[in-house]
């Protein structure tokens, strides 16, 4: 399985497993079935509405068309990078730098996706995903995103302490306020949050560490800050 390797400013490498093509296709099929069911359901029930004129029909068909087209965009925004199909297949859209994609990223993927999937029947998207090492279609390349697999578990030692230099300098000496029990709890929650792309947990961990250590994250992102704290704690006690 291909991996997306993300290097943080602290020279720490995080590995995400790229979503396999089979999972992406199954997620797309599931979502397409849902969209078709929604379209036919709305069309069917609209026939029971009385006093329908030509303008009314045009309005209903326009609404149905918009729902069909906007389905992936709306769900990826609401479900933080997932649709129902992606949720079932346990894959998610993230940025190539490992951070959560934003609404504009989802919009770019969606706009390019209309061209890829509808005007060219998905052939361009399929070819691009096969030849691209990160499994990206054109929409992902433009938006600088990719899909990752949420199932595989990563070894904490492979993501936290990779590429740590022997000349490492402790950035937050206040880590002395954290006990071994504290840092183990941080590691467990941090690992779980990375595996599940749970950014809310990462934010809460950052705020709790700032409170206990009486420091600010110094402009670092949540992932980088927590990694630095774990590394600092390791080196602080290793040198004692």
Short mmCIF file of C-alpha atoms in Angstrom, two decimals:
data_model
loop_
_atom_site.label_atom_id
_atom_site.label_comp_id
_atom_site.label_asym_id
_atom_site.label_seq_id
_atom_site.Cartn_x
_atom_site.Cartn_y
_atom_site.Cartn_z
CA UNK A 1 0.00 0.00 0.00
CA UNK A 2 1.38 3.42 -0.99
CA UNK A 3 2.02 5.92 1.79
CA UNK A 4 1.80 9.69 2.00
CA UNK A 5 4.88 10.85 3.91
CA UNK A 6 4.47 14.24 5.57
CA UNK A 7 7.52 16.04 6.96
CA UNK A 8 6.80 18.48 9.77
CA UNK A 9 8.94 21.56 10.49
CA UNK A 10 10.58 19.57 13.32
CA UNK A 11 11.89 16.97 10.81
CA UNK A 12 9.38 14.39 12.00
CA UNK A 13 7.78 12.19 9.39
CA UNK A 14 4.15 11.09 9.58
CA UNK A 15 3.01 8.24 7.32
CA UNK A 16 -0.57 8.01 6.04
CA UNK A 17 -1.75 5.05 4.00
CA UNK A 18 -3.15 6.13 0.64
CA UNK A 19 -6.72 4.89 0.07
CA UNK A 20 -6.64 1.91 -2.35
CA UNK A 21 -8.31 2.37 -5.74
CA UNK A 22 -10.80 -0.41 -4.95
CA UNK A 23 -12.03 1.39 -1.84
CA UNK A 24 -12.41 4.66 -3.73
CA UNK A 25 -14.42 3.00 -6.49
CA UNK A 26 -16.69 1.24 -3.99
CA UNK A 27 -17.23 4.51 -2.11
CA UNK A 28 -18.11 6.21 -5.42
CA UNK A 29 -20.58 3.44 -6.32
CA UNK A 30 -22.25 3.67 -2.89
CA UNK A 31 -22.57 7.44 -3.19
CA UNK A 32 -23.92 7.18 -6.75
CA UNK A 33 -26.58 4.71 -5.62
CA UNK A 34 -27.61 7.10 -2.84
CA UNK A 35 -27.78 10.02 -5.29
CA UNK A 36 -29.90 8.05 -7.75
CA UNK A 37 -32.27 6.94 -4.97
CA UNK A 38 -32.61 10.58 -3.81
CA UNK A 39 -33.36 11.78 -7.34
CA UNK A 40 -35.96 9.12 -8.05
CA UNK A 41 -37.51 9.51 -4.61
CA UNK A 42 -37.92 13.26 -4.98
CA UNK A 43 -39.24 12.87 -8.54
CA UNK A 44 -41.75 10.26 -7.43
CA UNK A 45 -43.14 12.24 -4.49
CA UNK A 46 -43.29 15.46 -6.51
CA UNK A 47 -45.92 13.82 -8.71
CA UNK A 48 -48.35 13.87 -5.79
CA UNK A 49 -48.18 17.65 -5.38
CA UNK A 50 -51.39 19.24 -6.78
CA UNK A 51 -51.61 22.17 -9.21
CA UNK A 52 -48.30 21.50 -10.90
CA UNK A 53 -47.65 23.69 -13.92
CA UNK A 54 -44.67 23.79 -16.28
CA UNK A 55 -42.77 26.32 -14.16
CA UNK A 56 -43.28 24.16 -11.10
CA UNK A 57 -41.88 21.11 -12.93
CA UNK A 58 -38.86 23.09 -14.07
CA UNK A 59 -38.24 24.27 -10.50
CA UNK A 60 -38.49 20.74 -9.08
CA UNK A 61 -36.17 19.30 -11.71
CA UNK A 62 -33.68 22.11 -11.10
CA UNK A 63 -33.67 21.40 -7.36
CA UNK A 64 -33.24 17.68 -7.97
CA UNK A 65 -30.35 18.38 -10.36
CA UNK A 66 -28.61 20.65 -7.86
CA UNK A 67 -28.95 18.06 -5.09
CA UNK A 68 -27.46 15.39 -7.38
CA UNK A 69 -24.50 17.63 -8.27
CA UNK A 70 -23.92 19.16 -4.82
CA UNK A 71 -24.17 15.87 -2.87
CA UNK A 72 -20.38 15.20 -2.62
CA UNK A 73 -19.49 18.82 -1.88
CA UNK A 74 -22.10 19.27 0.88
CA UNK A 75 -21.28 15.97 2.57
CA UNK A 76 -17.50 16.43 2.46
CA UNK A 77 -17.93 19.81 4.14
CA UNK A 78 -20.37 18.50 6.77
CA UNK A 79 -18.55 15.19 7.37
CA UNK A 80 -15.03 16.68 7.36
CA UNK A 81 -13.71 15.06 4.22
CA UNK A 82 -16.11 12.16 3.90
CA UNK A 83 -19.32 11.22 2.13
CA UNK A 84 -21.55 8.31 3.13
CA UNK A 85 -19.60 6.08 0.75
CA UNK A 86 -16.24 7.26 2.07
CA UNK A 87 -17.47 6.83 5.65
CA UNK A 88 -18.55 3.25 4.98
CA UNK A 89 -15.24 2.47 3.26
CA UNK A 90 -13.30 4.32 6.00
CA UNK A 91 -11.43 6.74 3.76
CA UNK A 92 -11.10 10.52 4.07
CA UNK A 93 -9.92 13.56 2.11
CA UNK A 94 -6.98 15.43 3.66
CA UNK A 95 -4.43 17.95 2.43
CA UNK A 96 -1.07 16.76 1.15
CA UNK A 97 0.61 18.38 4.15
CA UNK A 98 -1.40 16.10 6.47
CA UNK A 99 -3.80 18.78 7.71
CA UNK A 100 -7.57 18.77 7.39
CA UNK A 101 -8.82 19.98 4.02
CA UNK A 102 -10.82 23.22 4.11
CA UNK A 103 -14.06 24.13 2.35
CA UNK A 104 -12.25 25.69 -0.59
CA UNK A 105 -10.26 22.47 -1.09
CA UNK A 106 -13.52 20.50 -1.19
CA UNK A 107 -14.95 23.04 -3.65
CA UNK A 108 -11.97 22.70 -6.00
CA UNK A 109 -12.21 18.89 -5.91
CA UNK A 110 -15.92 19.11 -6.64
CA UNK A 111 -15.62 21.54 -9.57
CA UNK A 112 -12.88 19.53 -11.28
CA UNK A 113 -14.79 16.36 -10.43
CA UNK A 114 -17.78 17.51 -12.49
CA UNK A 115 -15.53 17.69 -15.54
CA UNK A 116 -13.72 14.43 -14.76
CA UNK A 117 -16.67 12.27 -13.79
CA UNK A 118 -19.49 13.56 -15.94
CA UNK A 119 -18.03 15.09 -19.10
CA UNK A 120 -15.47 12.30 -19.53
CA UNK A 121 -17.44 9.48 -17.78
CA UNK A 122 -14.75 9.16 -15.10
CA UNK A 123 -12.10 7.85 -17.50
CA UNK A 124 -9.68 10.72 -16.90
CA UNK A 125 -10.10 10.40 -13.11
CA UNK A 126 -9.47 6.65 -13.25
CA UNK A 127 -6.35 6.95 -15.41
CA UNK A 128 -4.95 9.77 -13.25
CA UNK A 129 -5.51 7.80 -10.01
CA UNK A 130 -3.75 4.76 -11.47
CA UNK A 131 -0.63 6.57 -12.69
CA UNK A 132 -0.35 9.02 -9.77
CA UNK A 133 1.75 7.62 -6.91
CA UNK A 134 -0.55 9.24 -4.34
CA UNK A 135 -3.73 8.01 -6.01
CA UNK A 136 -4.81 11.56 -6.86
CA UNK A 137 -7.29 12.48 -9.56
CA UNK A 138 -7.07 15.88 -11.26
CA UNK A 139 -9.36 17.44 -8.64
CA UNK A 140 -7.01 16.27 -5.88
CA UNK A 141 -3.95 17.58 -7.71
CA UNK A 142 -5.50 21.02 -8.18
CA UNK A 143 -6.76 21.15 -4.58
CA UNK A 144 -3.51 19.63 -3.19
CA UNK A 145 -5.46 16.85 -1.47
CA UNK A 146 -5.54 13.07 -1.43
CA UNK A 147 -7.61 10.27 0.10
CA UNK A 148 -6.19 8.27 2.99
CA UNK A 149 -7.21 4.92 4.43
CA UNK A 150 -8.35 5.21 8.06
CA UNK A 151 -8.14 1.49 8.81
CA UNK A 152 -4.41 0.64 9.03
CA UNK A 153 -2.78 1.27 12.37
CA UNK A 154 0.56 3.04 12.54
CA UNK A 155 3.32 2.39 15.05
CA UNK A 156 3.83 5.45 17.24
CA UNK A 157 7.59 4.93 17.16
CA UNK A 158 7.50 5.14 13.37
CA UNK A 159 5.73 8.49 13.38
CA UNK A 160 6.99 10.35 16.45
CA UNK A 161 10.69 9.61 16.75
CA UNK A 162 11.66 9.06 13.13
CA UNK A 163 14.51 11.24 11.93
CA UNK A 164 15.22 12.71 15.38
CA UNK A 165 18.75 14.12 15.48
CA UNK A 166 21.24 13.34 18.22
CA UNK A 167 21.82 17.09 18.51
CA UNK A 168 18.14 17.66 19.25
CA UNK A 169 17.48 20.84 21.26
CA UNK A 170 14.60 20.94 23.72
CA UNK A 171 12.16 23.66 22.70
CA UNK A 172 9.85 23.56 25.74
CA UNK A 173 11.85 22.93 28.94
CA UNK A 174 8.51 23.20 30.77
CA UNK A 175 7.95 19.53 29.89
CA UNK A 176 9.39 18.81 33.35
CA UNK A 177 5.85 19.53 34.59
CA UNK A 178 4.59 16.43 32.76
CA UNK A 179 4.86 13.10 34.54
CA UNK A 180 5.47 9.80 32.77
CA UNK A 181 1.79 9.02 33.25
CA UNK A 182 0.83 12.35 31.67
CA UNK A 183 2.98 11.81 28.59
CA UNK A 184 1.71 8.23 28.16
CA UNK A 185 -1.87 9.54 28.17
CA UNK A 186 -0.85 12.16 25.62
CA UNK A 187 0.76 9.51 23.40
CA UNK A 188 -2.27 7.24 23.53
CA UNK A 189 -4.72 10.00 22.69
CA UNK A 190 -2.41 11.49 20.07
CA UNK A 191 -1.99 8.13 18.32
CA UNK A 192 -5.75 7.53 18.36
CA UNK A 193 -6.45 11.03 17.02
CA UNK A 194 -3.94 10.56 14.16
CA UNK A 195 -5.42 7.20 13.20
CA UNK A 196 -8.94 8.62 13.12
CA UNK A 197 -8.09 12.10 11.84
CA UNK A 198 -9.84 13.47 14.94
CA UNK A 199 -8.79 17.11 14.92
CA UNK A 200 -11.02 17.97 17.88
CA UNK A 201 -8.97 15.65 20.13
CA UNK A 202 -5.73 17.17 18.80
CA UNK A 203 -7.00 20.66 19.65
CA UNK A 204 -8.04 19.59 23.16
CA UNK A 205 -4.67 17.93 23.74
CA UNK A 206 -2.89 21.10 22.65
CA UNK A 207 -4.97 23.28 24.97
CA UNK A 208 -4.44 20.90 27.93
CA UNK A 209 -0.68 20.76 27.39
CA UNK A 210 -0.52 24.55 27.16
CA UNK A 211 -2.44 24.77 30.44
CA UNK A 212 -0.30 22.25 32.33
CA UNK A 213 3.03 23.51 31.00
CA UNK A 214 1.97 27.18 31.09
CA UNK A 215 3.23 27.79 27.56
CA UNK A 216 1.80 28.72 24.19
CA UNK A 217 2.11 26.50 21.14
CA UNK A 218 4.34 29.19 19.63
CA UNK A 219 2.57 29.28 16.26
CA UNK A 220 2.90 25.53 15.73
CA UNK A 221 -0.01 23.48 14.44
CA UNK A 222 -1.62 21.06 16.88
CA UNK A 223 0.15 18.00 15.44
CA UNK A 224 3.57 19.67 15.39
CA UNK A 225 3.17 21.06 18.91
CA UNK A 226 2.20 17.72 20.44
CA UNK A 227 5.05 15.97 18.63
CA UNK A 228 7.54 18.52 19.92
CA UNK A 229 6.26 18.10 23.49
CA UNK A 230 6.59 14.30 23.27
CA UNK A 231 10.10 14.61 21.84
CA UNK A 232 11.10 17.23 24.42
CA UNK A 233 9.86 15.00 27.25
CA UNK A 234 11.80 12.05 25.84
CA UNK A 235 15.05 14.01 25.52
CA UNK A 236 14.61 15.85 28.81
CA UNK A 237 14.43 12.62 30.79
CA UNK A 238 16.95 10.78 28.60
CA UNK A 239 19.58 13.35 29.44
CA UNK A 240 18.93 13.14 33.19
#
